[in-house]
Amino acid sequence: MILLLVVLLSPFVAAALTPLVARVLGTRTGWWAAAVALGNTLALLSLLPDILHGTTLTYTLPWIPVLDANLTLMVDGLSLFFALLISFAGCLIMAYGRFYLDPREEHGKFFAYMLLFMGSMLGVVLTGNLIALFVFWELTSLSSFLLIGFWDHREASRYGATQALLVTGGGGMAMLIGFILLHQVTGSWDMQSVLSQGDIIRASPLYLPILGLVFLGCMTKSAQTPFHFWLPNAMEAPTPVSAYLHSATMVKAGLYLVARLHPALSGTEAWVYLVGGVGILTLCVGGFLALAQDDLKALLAYSTVSQLGLIMALYGLGTREGVVAGSFHLMNHAAFKAALFLCVGNVEHETGTRRLSQLGGLWRAMPWTGMFTLVSAAAMAGLPPFGGFVSKELFYAATLDVTGGAERILLPVLAVAGSAFTFAYSLRLVYGVFFGEPGHPPKHPHEAPLGILWSPFILAALNPFLGLWPAPADHFLLEPMASGILRQNVHVHLTLWHGFGAPLLMSVISIAAGLILYPAWLGIQRWQGDVFSRFSLEGTYKGSLQVLSRSGRDVSLWLQSGFLRQYLLWILSFLSLVVLSTFIWNRVSLIPVEARSVLSYEGILLILTVVTTIAVVFAPRPLPAVILLGGVGYLVGILFILLYAPDLALTQILVETVSLVLFLLVIYRLPPFIPEQASRGRLLRDGLLATVVGGAVSAVVLATAGQGYFPSIAEFFLRESVPGGGGRNVVNVILIDFRGYDTLGEVTVLAIALLGVFTLLSRKDTR
Amino acid sequence: MRRPTTVIAETITQWSFPVIFLFAVYLFLAGHNNPGGGFIAGVMTAAALTLQYVVFGMREVQRFTPSSYLGLVALGLSLALATGLGSLFLGWGFLKSGILHLHLPIFGDVEIVSAVAFDLGVYCIVVGVTLTIISLLGREQP
């Protein structure tokens, strides 16, 4: 299906074109981005009939077939749902962003980043290759970094952006290791093949490391406790970014991967305890923290953490009911949370603040925004007749289904507790902003303009739709999605009314508990700072960052002191260490096989070379030392002539000449030479090092001269020189043909070194 | 500033420069079958220009060299890369040599190998690097 490739690539191409488009469209660039997203949504919808038939669409673009590294695209119900979510939410939010952003902002930059993110995120869900998935996964981290830091003049934005990148990127690294282990076990990078080998993976001794590492990536991406700290800091981003990346899509990548790898990794106790345990813990921690926030976006961020924990917990149960409930809640969450973010964006846009302590009684001034917030918050709190109610009932039912010991009681209790928090903070959000005492916002509040009202309207309107008439979502999205996760046909029948039963009782209890908790938020705010900071790794994050930068600086100062002799010391000692240890380890013989006696004129030449070399060391000033060094070079050149190597000799003598002149020019510019009284210890150290390096290099020469470890490659070059390279001078043919790659690299290095020389010598303050 | 040189040095340089340069050209052309090649020819040319510089100064060198030495390096690098990419686009793989046999009226049978262009790139880089360095080092002290 070439259409898949088009869907995947179009956001990237559009992102690259956006700067040009922005020149023409200016502040209307948002329409362009939204149009791309809309096109993608429609293209993806056209795939729905195939998916409903249970087909899995694939498209493979070979890249390095030998390494099994292909750009494989794979679409089943799960991928299609996520891709639709990404495109549809992207369309609404980018249209919203067009009006939300101030006309003075850089619209081109913003929407280019947004499209880049959209492409990366589509890549994560559409690819069917583990390596490609990892690449797109990290691309989403990168584009999230750019978007959080969009207002880069703010310290907090830069901090939040860096933190998000390091935390999610670090988790991504762990995930990559997990993928590599997965490849070790299954022998394939291909998702379909990995998924079909679930039994082999679970039986493998590497199962636990794989699960742990891959899940670490999911935890950081989906902001699960104890990595949840980056998400509130990421709220420094413009609100459309928070709505899109940090509630609707990117933070769900972790959930996507958990769902995707369900057939391969789930079905063990470790899965239930790890994924389910982390999820239910995050549900409670996030809800608890959300309740006492003053900043509306921080409240929504912790609420997102909590809701992601809920979905994670449902996937962690490993049951069919858990998967269905989790997937349906994921749908609901995307609808109500994106709507809430956009509503909060409206409030901030019109009042100039998003602090609960400055807001209140806005219902009269902003009735539409208030209405959308009310509906979405009710869905979040799990009240009928909204989709959130249905998915919460399913959640309760799924927790009651668990068999086992302690968790049989603990799980429903924690579920109710988490939902009570959800109810309480939803109440606080609606009541604190729109009812009660009027606040004192910086701007006089009035209703938001139409441009930023209709996106939250559409998103909020989905909630009663999902609750009252769930059949279309059920049939067209949920069933294919659950079938994609479980890789078998799943039939679901969703209804708003489940009848009287334990789930309804739990709902009533959680609402009652929420009503009791709500007035207590001020008290909770006082002490939760101390207690709950321990559940977060933010302190560890800051500490390790400090240690890293300090030790990085120390190590580089120690290794790179700025003195040439220091660098030479390190390089030469390392060289000797490597060479000598290899030789001693492998007991290499240093006696050449084919030795011949030295001829008399060769002997004289060698003695002359040695004497000149010693003279270089004892030369009193740089100038004679340089000239003597040139003499050594010429003597070696003559030796090459005697050994029948005209090319080498020619090169040696010419290079020696030119470099001698250049050397003299350098000396001319150096500061006056001051003879240094080196200490005895340093002389000893340098002398020892020189002897060791000389010994090591001599050892290499002796060991390689005619030992015959490998068949000589010379035969090949001599044979192929004329037919392959068209030349009888084998040396030259090697240089420009057989090893042309090397030469190209060398001349490139030469050019780069020249740029360094140019920069250094062009400086005005040359010493 | 005019360097203090002798008439002997100037005369020898005047006469030997063309000879050295011609020898460099010979080395370049002969390189594929006899000792020589782009690198050696480049260093030989650089040596001739260095001699010119030592005796007559930078201004004299600049009279018959391109105006931008870094540009010469860039040209050489592009030429070398283009040779490689050229064969790649012809479907032979990067840097694969093409050999052209020609029968010319005066020279007789001549073989032209595509690697000559690569060699020319190397030549340009070597000459350009040396010229850049001597032009920078030889500037008058501020």
PDB file of N, CA and C in Angstrom, chain A residues 646-647 650-651 654-655 657-658 661-662 665-666 668-669 722-729 732-733 735-737 740-741 743-744 747-748 750-751 754-755 757-758 761-764 766, chain B residues 27 31-40 43-44 46-47 50 53-54 70 73 77 80-81 94-97 99 111 113 115 118-119 122 125 129-130 132-134 136-137 139 141:
ATOM      1  N   PRO A 646      60.006   3.878  -5.453  1.00  0.00           N
ATOM      2  CA  PRO A 646      60.173   5.232  -5.996  1.00  0.00           C
ATOM      3  C   PRO A 646      59.032   6.170  -5.619  1.00  0.00           C
ATOM      4  N   ASP A 647      57.802   5.664  -5.610  1.00  0.00           N
ATOM      5  CA  ASP A 647      56.671   6.530  -5.260  1.00  0.00           C
ATOM      6  C   ASP A 647      56.812   7.078  -3.843  1.00  0.00           C
ATOM      7  N   LEU A 650      59.736   9.584  -3.585  1.00  0.00           N
ATOM      8  CA  LEU A 650      59.362  10.866  -4.183  1.00  0.00           C
ATOM      9  C   LEU A 650      58.462  11.651  -3.228  1.00  0.00           C
ATOM     10  N   THR A 651      57.450  10.962  -2.723  1.00  0.00           N
ATOM     11  CA  THR A 651      56.526  11.618  -1.800  1.00  0.00           C
ATOM     12  C   THR A 651      57.267  12.106  -0.563  1.00  0.00           C
ATOM     13  N   LEU A 654      59.534  15.156  -1.278  1.00  0.00           N
ATOM     14  CA  LEU A 654      58.766  16.367  -1.578  1.00  0.00           C
ATOM     15  C   LEU A 654      58.055  16.899  -0.339  1.00  0.00           C
ATOM     16  N   VAL A 655      57.398  15.995   0.370  1.00  0.00           N
ATOM     17  CA  VAL A 655      56.659  16.420   1.557  1.00  0.00           C
ATOM     18  C   VAL A 655      57.624  17.015   2.567  1.00  0.00           C
ATOM     19  N   THR A 657      60.404  18.535   2.003  1.00  0.00           N
ATOM     20  CA  THR A 657      60.828  19.872   1.564  1.00  0.00           C
ATOM     21  C   THR A 657      59.775  20.911   1.918  1.00  0.00           C
ATOM     22  N   VAL A 658      58.560  20.628   1.482  1.00  0.00           N
ATOM     23  CA  VAL A 658      57.513  21.627   1.682  1.00  0.00           C
ATOM     24  C   VAL A 658      57.257  21.837   3.169  1.00  0.00           C
ATOM     25  N   VAL A 661      59.847  24.049   4.887  1.00  0.00           N
ATOM     26  CA  VAL A 661      59.646  25.484   4.655  1.00  0.00           C
ATOM     27  C   VAL A 661      58.489  25.994   5.522  1.00  0.00           C
ATOM     28  N   LEU A 662      57.391  25.207   5.541  1.00  0.00           N
ATOM     29  CA  LEU A 662      56.240  25.643   6.340  1.00  0.00           C
ATOM     30  C   LEU A 662      56.616  25.722   7.819  1.00  0.00           C
ATOM     31  N   LEU A 665      58.434  28.792   8.519  1.00  0.00           N
ATOM     32  CA  LEU A 665      57.511  29.931   8.574  1.00  0.00           C
ATOM     33  C   LEU A 665      56.789  29.987   9.917  1.00  0.00           C
ATOM     34  N   VAL A 666      56.459  28.813  10.449  1.00  0.00           N
ATOM     35  CA  VAL A 666      55.769  28.776  11.737  1.00  0.00           C
ATOM     36  C   VAL A 666      56.693  29.302  12.829  1.00  0.00           C
ATOM     37  N   TYR A 668      59.010  31.338  12.599  1.00  0.00           N
ATOM     38  CA  TYR A 668      59.136  32.778  12.411  1.00  0.00           C
ATOM     39  C   TYR A 668      58.043  33.514  13.185  1.00  0.00           C
ATOM     40  N   ARG A 669      56.882  32.862  13.311  1.00  0.00           N
ATOM     41  CA  ARG A 669      55.764  33.520  13.989  1.00  0.00           C
ATOM     42  C   ARG A 669      55.640  33.152  15.458  1.00  0.00           C
ATOM     43  N   VAL A 722      45.842  -3.623 -13.642  1.00  0.00           N
ATOM     44  CA  VAL A 722      45.597  -3.213 -15.028  1.00  0.00           C
ATOM     45  C   VAL A 722      44.138  -3.434 -15.448  1.00  0.00           C
ATOM     46  N   PRO A 723      43.574  -4.631 -15.244  1.00  0.00           N
ATOM     47  CA  PRO A 723      42.171  -4.788 -15.670  1.00  0.00           C
ATOM     48  C   PRO A 723      41.180  -3.966 -14.859  1.00  0.00           C
ATOM     49  N   GLY A 724      41.400  -3.854 -13.561  1.00  0.00           N
ATOM     50  CA  GLY A 724      40.418  -3.176 -12.719  1.00  0.00           C
ATOM     51  C   GLY A 724      40.609  -1.680 -12.680  1.00  0.00           C
ATOM     52  N   GLY A 725      41.858  -1.243 -12.622  1.00  0.00           N
ATOM     53  CA  GLY A 725      42.109   0.180 -12.423  1.00  0.00           C
ATOM     54  C   GLY A 725      42.673   0.863 -13.644  1.00  0.00           C
ATOM     55  N   GLY A 726      43.077   0.090 -14.635  1.00  0.00           N
ATOM     56  CA  GLY A 726      43.583   0.678 -15.860  1.00  0.00           C
ATOM     57  C   GLY A 726      44.932   1.345 -15.703  1.00  0.00           C
ATOM     58  N   GLY A 727      45.756   0.872 -14.775  1.00  0.00           N
ATOM     59  CA  GLY A 727      47.071   1.495 -14.621  1.00  0.00           C
ATOM     60  C   GLY A 727      48.106   0.485 -14.178  1.00  0.00           C
ATOM     61  N   ARG A 728      49.349   0.693 -14.592  1.00  0.00           N
ATOM     62  CA  ARG A 728      50.408  -0.248 -14.215  1.00  0.00           C
ATOM     63  C   ARG A 728      51.083   0.156 -12.912  1.00  0.00           C
ATOM     64  N   ASN A 729      50.903   1.452 -12.492  1.00  0.00           N
ATOM     65  CA  ASN A 729      51.471   1.869 -11.211  1.00  0.00           C
ATOM     66  C   ASN A 729      50.518   1.468 -10.090  1.00  0.00           C
ATOM     67  N   ASN A 732      49.591   3.911  -7.254  1.00  0.00           N
ATOM     68  CA  ASN A 732      48.645   4.959  -7.615  1.00  0.00           C
ATOM     69  C   ASN A 732      47.244   4.403  -7.820  1.00  0.00           C
ATOM     70  N   VAL A 733      47.175   3.217  -8.428  1.00  0.00           N
ATOM     71  CA  VAL A 733      45.846   2.622  -8.632  1.00  0.00           C
ATOM     72  C   VAL A 733      45.179   2.330  -7.299  1.00  0.00           C
ATOM     73  N   LEU A 735      45.706   4.011  -4.578  1.00  0.00           N
ATOM     74  CA  LEU A 735      45.329   5.293  -3.966  1.00  0.00           C
ATOM     75  C   LEU A 735      44.036   5.849  -4.536  1.00  0.00           C
ATOM     76  N   ILE A 736      43.909   5.781  -5.865  1.00  0.00           N
ATOM     77  CA  ILE A 736      42.765   6.486  -6.435  1.00  0.00           C
ATOM     78  C   ILE A 736      41.656   5.548  -6.882  1.00  0.00           C
ATOM     79  N   ASP A 737      41.888   4.251  -6.791  1.00  0.00           N
ATOM     80  CA  ASP A 737      40.818   3.368  -7.229  1.00  0.00           C
ATOM     81  C   ASP A 737      40.440   2.363  -6.156  1.00  0.00           C
ATOM     82  N   GLY A 740      40.073   4.178  -3.041  1.00  0.00           N
ATOM     83  CA  GLY A 740      39.666   5.558  -3.315  1.00  0.00           C
ATOM     84  C   GLY A 740      38.848   6.151  -2.184  1.00  0.00           C
ATOM     85  N   TYR A 741      38.081   5.290  -1.538  1.00  0.00           N
ATOM     86  CA  TYR A 741      37.283   5.743  -0.392  1.00  0.00           C
ATOM     87  C   TYR A 741      38.194   6.358   0.676  1.00  0.00           C
ATOM     88  N   THR A 743      41.189   7.572   0.270  1.00  0.00           N
ATOM     89  CA  THR A 743      41.784   8.819  -0.196  1.00  0.00           C
ATOM     90  C   THR A 743      40.782   9.952  -0.090  1.00  0.00           C
ATOM     91  N   LEU A 744      39.555   9.656  -0.465  1.00  0.00           N
ATOM     92  CA  LEU A 744      38.519  10.693  -0.365  1.00  0.00           C
ATOM     93  C   LEU A 744      38.392  11.153   1.090  1.00  0.00           C
ATOM     94  N   VAL A 747      41.551  13.295   1.992  1.00  0.00           N
ATOM     95  CA  VAL A 747      41.575  14.671   1.478  1.00  0.00           C
ATOM     96  C   VAL A 747      40.502  15.510   2.163  1.00  0.00           C
ATOM     97  N   THR A 748      39.407  14.854   2.543  1.00  0.00           N
ATOM     98  CA  THR A 748      38.391  15.608   3.289  1.00  0.00           C
ATOM     99  C   THR A 748      38.938  16.058   4.634  1.00  0.00           C
ATOM    100  N   LEU A 750      41.997  16.520   5.312  1.00  0.00           N
ATOM    101  CA  LEU A 750      42.981  17.568   5.013  1.00  0.00           C
ATOM    102  C   LEU A 750      42.283  18.920   4.872  1.00  0.00           C
ATOM    103  N   ALA A 751      41.176  18.929   4.135  1.00  0.00           N
ATOM    104  CA  ALA A 751      40.444  20.189   3.932  1.00  0.00           C
ATOM    105  C   ALA A 751      39.895  20.709   5.256  1.00  0.00           C
ATOM    106  N   LEU A 754      42.579  22.147   7.273  1.00  0.00           N
ATOM    107  CA  LEU A 754      42.946  23.444   6.721  1.00  0.00           C
ATOM    108  C   LEU A 754      42.005  24.530   7.249  1.00  0.00           C
ATOM    109  N   LEU A 755      40.728  24.185   7.353  1.00  0.00           N
ATOM    110  CA  LEU A 755      39.779  25.172   7.894  1.00  0.00           C
ATOM    111  C   LEU A 755      40.174  25.541   9.325  1.00  0.00           C
ATOM    112  N   VAL A 757      43.286  25.430  10.553  1.00  0.00           N
ATOM    113  CA  VAL A 757      44.475  26.271  10.428  1.00  0.00           C
ATOM    114  C   VAL A 757      44.075  27.687  10.031  1.00  0.00           C
ATOM    115  N   PHE A 758      43.160  27.755   9.078  1.00  0.00           N
ATOM    116  CA  PHE A 758      42.710  29.054   8.577  1.00  0.00           C
ATOM    117  C   PHE A 758      42.107  29.882   9.714  1.00  0.00           C
ATOM    118  N   LEU A 761      44.883  30.918  12.250  1.00  0.00           N
ATOM    119  CA  LEU A 761      45.850  31.914  11.781  1.00  0.00           C
ATOM    120  C   LEU A 761      45.186  33.218  11.382  1.00  0.00           C
ATOM    121  N   SER A 762      43.888  33.191  11.095  1.00  0.00           N
ATOM    122  CA  SER A 762      43.225  34.426  10.687  1.00  0.00           C
ATOM    123  C   SER A 762      42.866  35.291  11.881  1.00  0.00           C
ATOM    124  N   ARG A 763      42.991  34.701  13.096  1.00  0.00           N
ATOM    125  CA  ARG A 763      42.617  35.485  14.270  1.00  0.00           C
ATOM    126  C   ARG A 763      43.526  36.691  14.414  1.00  0.00           C
ATOM    127  N   LYS A 764      42.925  37.781  14.832  1.00  0.00           N
ATOM    128  CA  LYS A 764      43.685  39.027  14.980  1.00  0.00           C
ATOM    129  C   LYS A 764      44.693  38.923  16.115  1.00  0.00           C
ATOM    130  N   THR A 766      46.670  36.707  17.277  1.00  0.00           N
ATOM    131  CA  THR A 766      47.610  35.588  17.286  1.00  0.00           C
ATOM    132  C   THR A 766      48.798  35.925  18.177  1.00  0.00           C
TER     133      THR A 766
ATOM    134  N   LEU B  27      54.527  14.256 -13.870  1.00  0.00           N
ATOM    135  CA  LEU B  27      54.226  13.293 -12.802  1.00  0.00           C
ATOM    136  C   LEU B  27      52.733  13.002 -12.753  1.00  0.00           C
ATOM    137  N   GLY B  31      51.366   9.346 -13.752  1.00  0.00           N
ATOM    138  CA  GLY B  31      51.079   8.659 -12.495  1.00  0.00           C
ATOM    139  C   GLY B  31      50.421   7.314 -12.596  1.00  0.00           C
ATOM    140  N   HIS B  32      49.610   7.108 -13.623  1.00  0.00           N
ATOM    141  CA  HIS B  32      48.857   5.866 -13.603  1.00  0.00           C
ATOM    142  C   HIS B  32      49.704   4.659 -13.960  1.00  0.00           C
ATOM    143  N   ASN B  33      50.761   4.913 -14.718  1.00  0.00           N
ATOM    144  CA  ASN B  33      51.568   3.770 -15.131  1.00  0.00           C
ATOM    145  C   ASN B  33      52.982   3.805 -14.588  1.00  0.00           C
ATOM    146  N   ASN B  34      53.450   5.000 -14.188  1.00  0.00           N
ATOM    147  CA  ASN B  34      54.805   5.133 -13.670  1.00  0.00           C
ATOM    148  C   ASN B  34      54.719   5.906 -12.353  1.00  0.00           C
ATOM    149  N   PRO B  35      55.863   5.961 -11.610  1.00  0.00           N
ATOM    150  CA  PRO B  35      55.817   6.724 -10.361  1.00  0.00           C
ATOM    151  C   PRO B  35      55.259   8.121 -10.586  1.00  0.00           C
ATOM    152  N   GLY B  36      54.410   8.551  -9.701  1.00  0.00           N
ATOM    153  CA  GLY B  36      53.772   9.860  -9.838  1.00  0.00           C
ATOM    154  C   GLY B  36      52.353   9.782  -9.341  1.00  0.00           C
ATOM    155  N   GLY B  37      51.520  10.716  -9.794  1.00  0.00           N
ATOM    156  CA  GLY B  37      50.127  10.726  -9.360  1.00  0.00           C
ATOM    157  C   GLY B  37      49.738  12.093  -8.843  1.00  0.00           C
ATOM    158  N   GLY B  38      48.458  12.243  -8.569  1.00  0.00           N
ATOM    159  CA  GLY B  38      47.919  13.544  -8.183  1.00  0.00           C
ATOM    160  C   GLY B  38      48.547  14.102  -6.935  1.00  0.00           C
ATOM    161  N   PHE B  39      48.728  13.253  -5.955  1.00  0.00           N
ATOM    162  CA  PHE B  39      49.261  13.752  -4.694  1.00  0.00           C
ATOM    163  C   PHE B  39      50.689  14.260  -4.884  1.00  0.00           C
ATOM    164  N   ILE B  40      51.525  13.411  -5.504  1.00  0.00           N
ATOM    165  CA  ILE B  40      52.931  13.789  -5.690  1.00  0.00           C
ATOM    166  C   ILE B  40      53.034  15.035  -6.561  1.00  0.00           C
ATOM    167  N   VAL B  43      52.186  18.035  -4.498  1.00  0.00           N
ATOM    168  CA  VAL B  43      53.250  18.467  -3.595  1.00  0.00           C
ATOM    169  C   VAL B  43      54.377  19.110  -4.399  1.00  0.00           C
ATOM    170  N   MET B  44      54.662  18.560  -5.598  1.00  0.00           N
ATOM    171  CA  MET B  44      55.719  19.112  -6.448  1.00  0.00           C
ATOM    172  C   MET B  44      55.364  20.548  -6.841  1.00  0.00           C
ATOM    173  N   ALA B  46      53.353  22.490  -5.269  1.00  0.00           N
ATOM    174  CA  ALA B  46      53.413  23.292  -4.048  1.00  0.00           C
ATOM    175  C   ALA B  46      54.851  23.671  -3.737  1.00  0.00           C
ATOM    176  N   ALA B  47      55.776  22.724  -3.957  1.00  0.00           N
ATOM    177  CA  ALA B  47      57.186  23.009  -3.694  1.00  0.00           C
ATOM    178  C   ALA B  47      57.676  24.128  -4.612  1.00  0.00           C
ATOM    179  N   THR B  50      56.285  27.308  -3.404  1.00  0.00           N
ATOM    180  CA  THR B  50      56.937  27.706  -2.160  1.00  0.00           C
ATOM    181  C   THR B  50      58.284  28.366  -2.455  1.00  0.00           C
ATOM    182  N   TYR B  53      57.707  31.703  -3.586  1.00  0.00           N
ATOM    183  CA  TYR B  53      57.321  32.556  -2.462  1.00  0.00           C
ATOM    184  C   TYR B  53      58.529  32.980  -1.638  1.00  0.00           C
ATOM    185  N   VAL B  54      59.430  32.003  -1.382  1.00  0.00           N
ATOM    186  CA  VAL B  54      60.595  32.310  -0.542  1.00  0.00           C
ATOM    187  C   VAL B  54      61.467  33.358  -1.220  1.00  0.00           C
ATOM    188  N   LEU B  70      41.160  28.732  -0.744  1.00  0.00           N
ATOM    189  CA  LEU B  70      40.155  27.849  -0.137  1.00  0.00           C
ATOM    190  C   LEU B  70      39.176  27.368  -1.201  1.00  0.00           C
ATOM    191  N   VAL B  73      40.599  24.416  -2.881  1.00  0.00           N
ATOM    192  CA  VAL B  73      40.394  23.198  -2.084  1.00  0.00           C
ATOM    193  C   VAL B  73      38.968  22.697  -2.277  1.00  0.00           C
ATOM    194  N   LEU B  77      37.799  19.098  -3.799  1.00  0.00           N
ATOM    195  CA  LEU B  77      36.961  18.170  -3.042  1.00  0.00           C
ATOM    196  C   LEU B  77      35.697  17.832  -3.828  1.00  0.00           C
ATOM    197  N   ALA B  80      36.594  15.427  -6.664  1.00  0.00           N
ATOM    198  CA  ALA B  80      36.808  14.053  -6.203  1.00  0.00           C
ATOM    199  C   ALA B  80      35.474  13.386  -5.882  1.00  0.00           C
ATOM    200  N   LEU B  81      34.616  14.138  -5.209  1.00  0.00           N
ATOM    201  CA  LEU B  81      33.314  13.595  -4.823  1.00  0.00           C
ATOM    202  C   LEU B  81      32.455  13.335  -6.052  1.00  0.00           C
ATOM    203  N   PHE B  94      30.088   3.367  -5.923  1.00  0.00           N
ATOM    204  CA  PHE B  94      30.852   4.574  -5.643  1.00  0.00           C
ATOM    205  C   PHE B  94      32.308   4.414  -6.064  1.00  0.00           C
ATOM    206  N   LEU B  95      32.834   5.401  -6.813  1.00  0.00           N
ATOM    207  CA  LEU B  95      34.245   5.496  -7.167  1.00  0.00           C
ATOM    208  C   LEU B  95      34.748   4.376  -8.082  1.00  0.00           C
ATOM    209  N   LYS B  96      33.842   3.699  -8.753  1.00  0.00           N
ATOM    210  CA  LYS B  96      34.299   2.658  -9.677  1.00  0.00           C
ATOM    211  C   LYS B  96      34.899   3.329 -10.912  1.00  0.00           C
ATOM    212  N   SER B  97      36.039   2.816 -11.334  1.00  0.00           N
ATOM    213  CA  SER B  97      36.719   3.451 -12.460  1.00  0.00           C
ATOM    214  C   SER B  97      36.108   3.058 -13.792  1.00  0.00           C
ATOM    215  N   ILE B  99      37.153   3.028 -17.848  1.00  0.00           N
ATOM    216  CA  ILE B  99      38.363   3.142 -18.661  1.00  0.00           C
ATOM    217  C   ILE B  99      37.948   3.369 -20.109  1.00  0.00           C
ATOM    218  N   GLU B 111      44.793   5.664 -23.134  1.00  0.00           N
ATOM    219  CA  GLU B 111      43.765   5.201 -22.208  1.00  0.00           C
ATOM    220  C   GLU B 111      43.421   6.357 -21.283  1.00  0.00           C
ATOM    221  N   VAL B 113      41.413   7.067 -17.904  1.00  0.00           N
ATOM    222  CA  VAL B 113      40.695   6.448 -16.794  1.00  0.00           C
ATOM    223  C   VAL B 113      39.942   7.543 -16.063  1.00  0.00           C
ATOM    224  N   ALA B 115      39.401   7.806 -13.137  1.00  0.00           N
ATOM    225  CA  ALA B 115      40.053   8.158 -11.878  1.00  0.00           C
ATOM    226  C   ALA B 115      40.973   9.362 -12.043  1.00  0.00           C
ATOM    227  N   PHE B 118      39.464  12.188 -10.415  1.00  0.00           N
ATOM    228  CA  PHE B 118      39.633  12.070  -8.969  1.00  0.00           C
ATOM    229  C   PHE B 118      41.021  12.560  -8.560  1.00  0.00           C
ATOM    230  N   ASP B 119      42.014  12.098  -9.340  1.00  0.00           N
ATOM    231  CA  ASP B 119      43.398  12.481  -9.094  1.00  0.00           C
ATOM    232  C   ASP B 119      43.571  13.997  -9.199  1.00  0.00           C
ATOM    233  N   VAL B 122      42.454  15.554  -6.060  1.00  0.00           N
ATOM    234  CA  VAL B 122      43.481  15.443  -5.028  1.00  0.00           C
ATOM    235  C   VAL B 122      44.569  16.490  -5.264  1.00  0.00           C
ATOM    236  N   ILE B 125      43.455  19.895  -4.180  1.00  0.00           N
ATOM    237  CA  ILE B 125      43.385  20.034  -2.718  1.00  0.00           C
ATOM    238  C   ILE B 125      44.778  20.262  -2.146  1.00  0.00           C
ATOM    239  N   VAL B 129      45.783  23.588  -0.242  1.00  0.00           N
ATOM    240  CA  VAL B 129      46.119  23.571   1.188  1.00  0.00           C
ATOM    241  C   VAL B 129      47.455  24.270   1.413  1.00  0.00           C
ATOM    242  N   THR B 130      48.463  23.884   0.607  1.00  0.00           N
ATOM    243  CA  THR B 130      49.786  24.481   0.811  1.00  0.00           C
ATOM    244  C   THR B 130      49.749  25.986   0.592  1.00  0.00           C
ATOM    245  N   THR B 132      47.222  28.024   0.854  1.00  0.00           N
ATOM    246  CA  THR B 132      46.518  28.712   1.938  1.00  0.00           C
ATOM    247  C   THR B 132      47.445  28.904   3.122  1.00  0.00           C
ATOM    248  N   ILE B 133      48.160  27.820   3.464  1.00  0.00           N
ATOM    249  CA  ILE B 133      49.008  27.913   4.659  1.00  0.00           C
ATOM    250  C   ILE B 133      50.126  28.933   4.442  1.00  0.00           C
ATOM    251  N   ILE B 134      50.801  28.879   3.282  1.00  0.00           N
ATOM    252  CA  ILE B 134      51.899  29.845   3.148  1.00  0.00           C
ATOM    253  C   ILE B 134      51.364  31.264   3.038  1.00  0.00           C
ATOM    254  N   LEU B 136      48.860  32.416   4.629  1.00  0.00           N
ATOM    255  CA  LEU B 136      48.501  32.865   5.982  1.00  0.00           C
ATOM    256  C   LEU B 136      49.744  33.101   6.833  1.00  0.00           C
ATOM    257  N   LEU B 137      50.673  32.127   6.732  1.00  0.00           N
ATOM    258  CA  LEU B 137      51.867  32.227   7.574  1.00  0.00           C
ATOM    259  C   LEU B 137      52.764  33.367   7.119  1.00  0.00           C
ATOM    260  N   ARG B 139      52.007  36.176   5.893  1.00  0.00           N
ATOM    261  CA  ARG B 139      51.512  37.553   5.991  1.00  0.00           C
ATOM    262  C   ARG B 139      52.467  38.384   6.820  1.00  0.00           C
ATOM    263  N   GLN B 141      53.773  40.558   9.698  1.00  0.00           N
ATOM    264  CA  GLN B 141      53.366  40.577  11.101  1.00  0.00           C
ATOM    265  C   GLN B 141      52.646  41.890  11.413  1.00  0.00           C
TER     266      GLN B 141
END
